[in-house]
Amino acid sequence: MTEEAARKAHKVLVGRAKYSDVAQGEAMMEENGFAKAVVEAGTDKILGFHIIGPYAPILIQEVTNTMASAGGIDRIYRSMHIHPPSAN
């Protein structure tokens, strides 16, 4: 869902991060890429997630898997993530 659509039916929390907010994005010198999470307040269910920038199709896969398994946003932030994620 978009943030606008989610707000019509749910109480939501929205989180935003620029690629440059994390080491990999900084290393890529990516200034425009970002991610945005739209979650239901109280349940942390992911209602929408948007990623714009390089490698977006790869990055969104983790979110897609979490949503498909009925996991909440906590499943992503409590997971272990390799760093750096690739050997570019």
PDB file of C-alpha atoms in Angstrom:
ATOM      1  CA  MET A   1       0.000   0.000   0.000  1.00  0.00           C
ATOM      2  CA  THR A   2       1.014   3.564  -0.435  1.00  0.00           C
ATOM      3  CA  GLU A   3       1.143   5.711   2.669  1.00  0.00           C
ATOM      4  CA  GLU A   4      -1.995   7.535   1.522  1.00  0.00           C
ATOM      5  CA  ALA A   5      -3.977   4.310   0.999  1.00  0.00           C
ATOM      6  CA  ALA A   6      -2.811   2.851   4.312  1.00  0.00           C
ATOM      7  CA  ARG A   7      -3.848   5.961   6.250  1.00  0.00           C
ATOM      8  CA  LYS A   8      -7.420   5.590   4.963  1.00  0.00           C
ATOM      9  CA  ALA A   9      -7.893   2.220   6.663  1.00  0.00           C
ATOM     10  CA  HIS A  10      -5.218   1.963   9.366  1.00  0.00           C
ATOM     11  CA  LYS A  11      -3.340   3.895  11.991  1.00  0.00           C
ATOM     12  CA  VAL A  12       0.173   3.888  10.550  1.00  0.00           C
ATOM     13  CA  LEU A  13       3.770   4.556  11.366  1.00  0.00           C
ATOM     14  CA  VAL A  14       6.097   5.634   8.566  1.00  0.00           C
ATOM     15  CA  GLY A  15       9.857   5.256   8.530  1.00  0.00           C
ATOM     16  CA  ARG A  16      12.179   6.736   5.936  1.00  0.00           C
ATOM     17  CA  ALA A  17      15.906   6.269   5.342  1.00  0.00           C
ATOM     18  CA  LYS A  18      18.196   7.528   2.640  1.00  0.00           C
ATOM     19  CA  TYR A  19      20.715   5.117   1.144  1.00  0.00           C
ATOM     20  CA  SER A  20      23.416   7.487   2.385  1.00  0.00           C
ATOM     21  CA  ASP A  21      22.249   6.886   5.988  1.00  0.00           C
ATOM     22  CA  VAL A  22      23.975   3.475   5.946  1.00  0.00           C
ATOM     23  CA  ALA A  23      27.573   2.533   5.199  1.00  0.00           C
ATOM     24  CA  GLN A  24      26.817   0.659   1.948  1.00  0.00           C
ATOM     25  CA  GLY A  25      24.886   3.612   0.526  1.00  0.00           C
ATOM     26  CA  GLU A  26      27.646   5.961   1.555  1.00  0.00           C
ATOM     27  CA  ALA A  27      30.238   3.688  -0.078  1.00  0.00           C
ATOM     28  CA  MET A  28      28.145   3.703  -3.267  1.00  0.00           C
ATOM     29  CA  MET A  29      28.105   7.515  -3.085  1.00  0.00           C
ATOM     30  CA  GLU A  30      24.354   7.246  -3.617  1.00  0.00           C
ATOM     31  CA  GLU A  31      22.659  10.511  -2.705  1.00  0.00           C
ATOM     32  CA  ASN A  32      19.153  10.002  -4.064  1.00  0.00           C
ATOM     33  CA  GLY A  33      18.137   6.446  -3.165  1.00  0.00           C
ATOM     34  CA  PHE A  34      15.806   5.840  -0.236  1.00  0.00           C
ATOM     35  CA  ALA A  35      13.555   3.318   1.495  1.00  0.00           C
ATOM     36  CA  LYS A  36      10.192   3.983   3.101  1.00  0.00           C
ATOM     37  CA  ALA A  37       8.275   1.605   5.370  1.00  0.00           C
ATOM     38  CA  VAL A  38       4.552   1.915   6.078  1.00  0.00           C
ATOM     39  CA  VAL A  39       3.526  -0.244   9.044  1.00  0.00           C
ATOM     40  CA  GLU A  40       0.350  -0.653  11.043  1.00  0.00           C
ATOM     41  CA  ALA A  41       0.692   0.954  14.476  1.00  0.00           C
ATOM     42  CA  GLY A  42       0.294  -1.535  17.290  1.00  0.00           C
ATOM     43  CA  THR A  43       0.840  -4.662  15.186  1.00  0.00           C
ATOM     44  CA  ASP A  44       3.969  -3.663  13.209  1.00  0.00           C
ATOM     45  CA  LYS A  45       2.454  -5.396  10.163  1.00  0.00           C
ATOM     46  CA  ILE A  46       4.061  -4.137   6.969  1.00  0.00           C
ATOM     47  CA  LEU A  47       1.381  -2.454   4.873  1.00  0.00           C
ATOM     48  CA  GLY A  48       3.702  -1.002   2.260  1.00  0.00           C
ATOM     49  CA  PHE A  49       7.393  -0.656   1.573  1.00  0.00           C
ATOM     50  CA  HIS A  50       9.032   1.408  -1.134  1.00  0.00           C
ATOM     51  CA  ILE A  51      12.640   1.377  -2.271  1.00  0.00           C
ATOM     52  CA  ILE A  52      13.903   3.748  -4.935  1.00  0.00           C
ATOM     53  CA  GLY A  53      17.512   3.513  -6.052  1.00  0.00           C
ATOM     54  CA  PRO A  54      20.213   1.113  -7.188  1.00  0.00           C
ATOM     55  CA  TYR A  55      19.659  -2.542  -6.295  1.00  0.00           C
ATOM     56  CA  ALA A  56      16.043  -1.876  -5.261  1.00  0.00           C
ATOM     57  CA  PRO A  57      14.826  -5.223  -6.708  1.00  0.00           C
ATOM     58  CA  ILE A  58      17.391  -7.087  -4.615  1.00  0.00           C
ATOM     59  CA  LEU A  59      16.750  -5.073  -1.460  1.00  0.00           C
ATOM     60  CA  ILE A  60      12.953  -5.353  -1.613  1.00  0.00           C
ATOM     61  CA  GLN A  61      13.152  -9.168  -1.693  1.00  0.00           C
ATOM     62  CA  GLU A  62      13.754  -9.357   2.065  1.00  0.00           C
ATOM     63  CA  VAL A  63      10.616  -7.284   2.646  1.00  0.00           C
ATOM     64  CA  THR A  64       8.593  -9.369   0.195  1.00  0.00           C
ATOM     65  CA  ASN A  65       9.615 -12.585   1.949  1.00  0.00           C
ATOM     66  CA  THR A  66       8.709 -11.112   5.336  1.00  0.00           C
ATOM     67  CA  MET A  67       5.293  -9.969   4.120  1.00  0.00           C
ATOM     68  CA  ALA A  68       4.599 -13.333   2.447  1.00  0.00           C
ATOM     69  CA  SER A  69       5.304 -15.154   5.710  1.00  0.00           C
ATOM     70  CA  ALA A  70       3.012 -12.772   7.656  1.00  0.00           C
ATOM     71  CA  GLY A  71       5.966 -11.315   9.522  1.00  0.00           C
ATOM     72  CA  GLY A  72       6.095  -7.821  10.898  1.00  0.00           C
ATOM     73  CA  ILE A  73       8.723  -5.137  10.569  1.00  0.00           C
ATOM     74  CA  ASP A  74      10.420  -6.529  13.689  1.00  0.00           C
ATOM     75  CA  ARG A  75      11.369  -9.648  11.733  1.00  0.00           C
ATOM     76  CA  ILE A  76      13.528  -7.466   9.489  1.00  0.00           C
ATOM     77  CA  TYR A  77      15.192  -5.307  12.108  1.00  0.00           C
ATOM     78  CA  ARG A  78      15.881  -8.287  14.402  1.00  0.00           C
ATOM     79  CA  SER A  79      17.436 -10.323  11.580  1.00  0.00           C
ATOM     80  CA  MET A  80      21.117 -10.727  10.928  1.00  0.00           C
ATOM     81  CA  HIS A  81      22.341  -8.856   7.870  1.00  0.00           C
ATOM     82  CA  ILE A  82      25.739  -9.433   6.310  1.00  0.00           C
ATOM     83  CA  HIS A  83      27.983  -6.430   5.845  1.00  0.00           C
ATOM     84  CA  PRO A  84      29.112  -5.580   3.310  1.00  0.00           C
ATOM     85  CA  PRO A  85      26.293  -7.291   1.412  1.00  0.00           C
ATOM     86  CA  SER A  86      28.258  -7.707  -1.822  1.00  0.00           C
ATOM     87  CA  ALA A  87      31.722  -7.536  -3.255  1.00  0.00           C
ATOM     88  CA  ASN A  88      30.896  -4.808  -5.808  1.00  0.00           C
TER      89      ASN A  88
END
